[in-house]
C-alpha cells in the first residue's frame, strides 16, 4: 500500500465516521477539512461543516499555527477547550457565524493572541475573564452582535496593548469606564479607539468602581455616536471622580468621548457644560468636531447646543407641585426657579411650589384675582415678585419681612390702600406700586422718605387720595394729615363750639387717621367713611350680627346677655338685630344646620374668644364655618370680628389656625378704650 493510498483511505474512514455520527445523531464532534497554509488554518466559507466546534474539530491540525479563520460558517457554539493546543495563536477570526454565547475560557492561555474577531454573530454577553490571559491583544472586533451585558472584569488593566475595540452595533444600554481601565502606555502616540457607536446607551455606570486617573497625552478615543443618550448630567462623568470641584468642561474633554448624534435633552442639566464652553477658548476651537445637537425639546431640536443656543434657553420644567396652569422652570442662567402663573385665574396664593436647588424663586402672579398676599413657606426664597393686576387689598408685613432677598417687586394695578412699612427695606425704584387706590393715611407718611431717596425712580409722582383730591405721596406730611392722635382728641373734646378750623381739620382727617380717630369721628359726627362691605347692602340678610361665644361659661353667657345684647339691641341709637345661638337657635340634631343657616343670614359674625371657647366642639365648628363664610366671595358675605374676653387671650391668637385667621381682621377687647364706639363702628352702618 502506497503512502497516497493510506492517506486517501484515512480520509475515507473519517468521512465514514462523520456519516455514521450524523446518522446516529451523536453530537457533531468531528475533525474539520480545512486548508492549512503558512501557519493559518483556514476554514472560512462553510468548509468547517459543523455548528458545534470543540478540540476534536482540530484534532488533526498542527498546534503551531498562528491563525485560525472560521468565519462564514454556521457555528453556534465553540467549546472552551477548542483552541487549547494552539499556544502560538496570534489571530483568531470567528466572525460571520451564529454564536450566541462565548465560553469564559475559550481564549485561556492565548498569551500571544493579537487579533480577535467575533463580529457579525449573535453574542449577547461578554463574560468575566474572557480576556484574562490575552495580554497581547491589539484588536478586538465584536461589532454587530447582540451584546447587552459586559461583565465588570472583561476589560482589565493588563490589556496594555489594546488599540481597537469595536463594540459598535450592539444592544448595550449603559456605558462603563471600559476604555480607561487597560493600562495602555500613555505616551506611545497610539490612541486606543473604543467604538461604541450605534448601541442604545443611555446611562453611565461604574460597577467596576474605577476612579479617574487619566493624564496627558490622553491617548484614547471613545465613540459614543448614535446612542440613546438623552440626559446629559455633570454627574455622568463626575461620578468617576469623587470630590472633583474643578471645571466640568475641562474634565469632560479629557474623556475624549464623542457623543454626537445622541438625542440629548437640552435642559438645565446641559447648562453647566455649555456655559463653561462659552467662557473658554474651546468655543472657537474645532467647532465642527463639537457640533452636538439637541434631540429635544422640539423648539431646540437639531440645534448645535454648544455654539448656537442662548444660555438662557437651558431650562428644566418642574411639574411636581407646580400650581395648575403655571410653568415652573429651573433656570440656571439666572440661578433661580421661575414660576410663571400669569393669567391662570388664581384667587389665592399657591400653597406650595416645587422643590428647587437655588434657594431663589422668581414668582410671577400677574393678571389674576388674588386678594391677599400672606406668608407661605416659600416666601423667604422669593427674589423677584410680580403680582400686578390682581385684586390685592392686603399685603402682609410678615410676608414682606420674610422676603429677605427680594430684589424686585411689582404690585401695580391692585386695590391696596396702603403698603406695609416693611417695604422700605428695598429701594423704591425696585418696586412698582402704581395703580393702587392709596389713601392718604398717617400710616404711609414713611413713603415720602422712601420715594425721595430714589430720585431717579420713574414712579415718583404716585398719589394718594386725600378727601377726594389727589396728593403726591412724596409731598405729604404728618402735620398735613393731622396725624397726632392727641390733637384730634383735644379737638373733639372742645366740641363743636370751638374753633371752626379744628372742626374742619377733624372732618377732613376722618378718613385717613388712625383707627381711634375714625371711630371717634364716627361717634361724634356719625360720619362713617363708607359702606365698607357689599354684604351691608344685601337686603336679604336678616341679622346684623351673629355672636359666637362659649355658652357653657356662665360668666361669658351673663356678659353677652346683660351687656353685649343689651347695649347693642336696646341702648344705642342704632338697634342692631343680633342672632344669639342658645337664645334664638334650635338645639339638638339640627343645631349645626341651624347655625350655618343663620350665619349665612348675618352681616357680621362676632366671635368672642374666652378661655373655654376652644374646648367646645360646636364653637370650633362655628368658628370654622365663620372663616368659610368670611372668605367665600370677597366682601359679599359675612365679615368676622374677633372679641377677646381679655388681653390674655392674645396668646391664643399666636397659634394656628387662629394666627392666620386673625390676620387682617378687626380684633377688639371689651377692655379697649372706646370699645363700644369701636364695636359700633365695625357693625353695619344701616341696620336691617
Ligand atoms: C509547524 O510544525 C511542522 C511540523 O510539525 C513544521 O513542518 C512547520 O514548518 C511548522 N510551522 C511553523 C509555522 O512553525
Ligand atoms: C479535548 O479536551 C478534553 C478536555 O477538555 C480532553 O479530555 C480530550 O482528550 C481532548 N480531546 C482531544 C482530541 O484532544
Ligand atoms: C442561526 O441560527 C438560527 C436559529 O438559532 C437559524 O434560524 C439561522 O438560520 C441561523 N443562521 C445562520 C446564518 O446559520
Ligand atoms: C475576519 O473574517 C472576515 C470574513 O472573512 C473578514 O472580513 C475580516 O476582515 C476578518 N477579520 C480580520 C481581523 O482580519
Ligand atoms: C464596587 O463597589 C461596590 C460598593 O462599594 C461593591 O458592591 C462592588 O462589588 C464593587 N465592584 C467591584 C468590581 O469591585
Ligand atoms: C432610549 O432611552 C429611553 C430612556 O432614557 C428609553 O425610554 C427609550 O426606550 C430608549 N430608546 C430606545 C430606542 O431604546
Ligand atoms: C465626533 O464624531 C463626528 C461624526 O460622528 C465627527 O464629525 C466629529 O468630528 C467628531 N468629533 C470629535 C471631537 O472627534
Ligand atoms: C417646558 O415647558 C414649556 C412650556 O410648557 C415648553 O415650551 C418647553 O418646551 C418645555 N421645555 C422642556 C425642556 O421640556
Ligand atoms: C409668563 O407667561 C406669559 C404667558 O403665559 C408670558 O407672556 C410672560 O412673558 C411670562 N413671564 C415670564 C417672566 O416668563
Ligand atoms: C410647604 O407647605 C406645604 C403644605 O402647606 C408642604 O406640603 C411642603 O412640604 C412645605 N414645604 C417646605 C419646604 O416646608
Ligand atoms: C423680575 O422679573 C421681571 C419680569 O420678568 C423682570 O422685568 C425684572 O427685570 C426682573 N427683575 C430682576 C431683578 O430679576
Ligand atoms: C397704622 O399704624 C398704626 C400705628 O402706627 C398701626 O397700629 C396700625 O396697624 C396701622 N394700620 C395699618 C392698616 O397699617
Coordinates of C-alpha atoms and ligand atoms in Angstrom, one line a residue, residues 71-72 93 95-96 115 117, ligand 4:
X71 CA -15.7 33.0 9.5
X72 CA -18.8 32.4 7.4
X93 CA -11.4 35.0 13.4
X95 CA -16.8 36.3 12.6
X96 CA -20.0 35.9 10.5
X115 CA -6.4 39.9 16.9
X117 CA -12.6 38.9 15.5
Ligands
LIG4 C1 -12.4 38.0 9.6 O1 -13.0 37.5 8.5 C2 -13.8 38.3 7.8 C3 -14.5 37.5 6.8 O2 -13.6 36.8 6.0 C4 -13.0 39.4 7.2 O3 -13.9 40.3 6.5 C5 -12.4 40.2 8.3 O4 -11.5 41.2 7.9 C6 -11.5 39.2 9.2 N1 -11.0 39.9 10.3 C7 -9.8 40.2 10.5 C8 -9.4 40.9 11.7 O5 -8.9 40.0 9.6

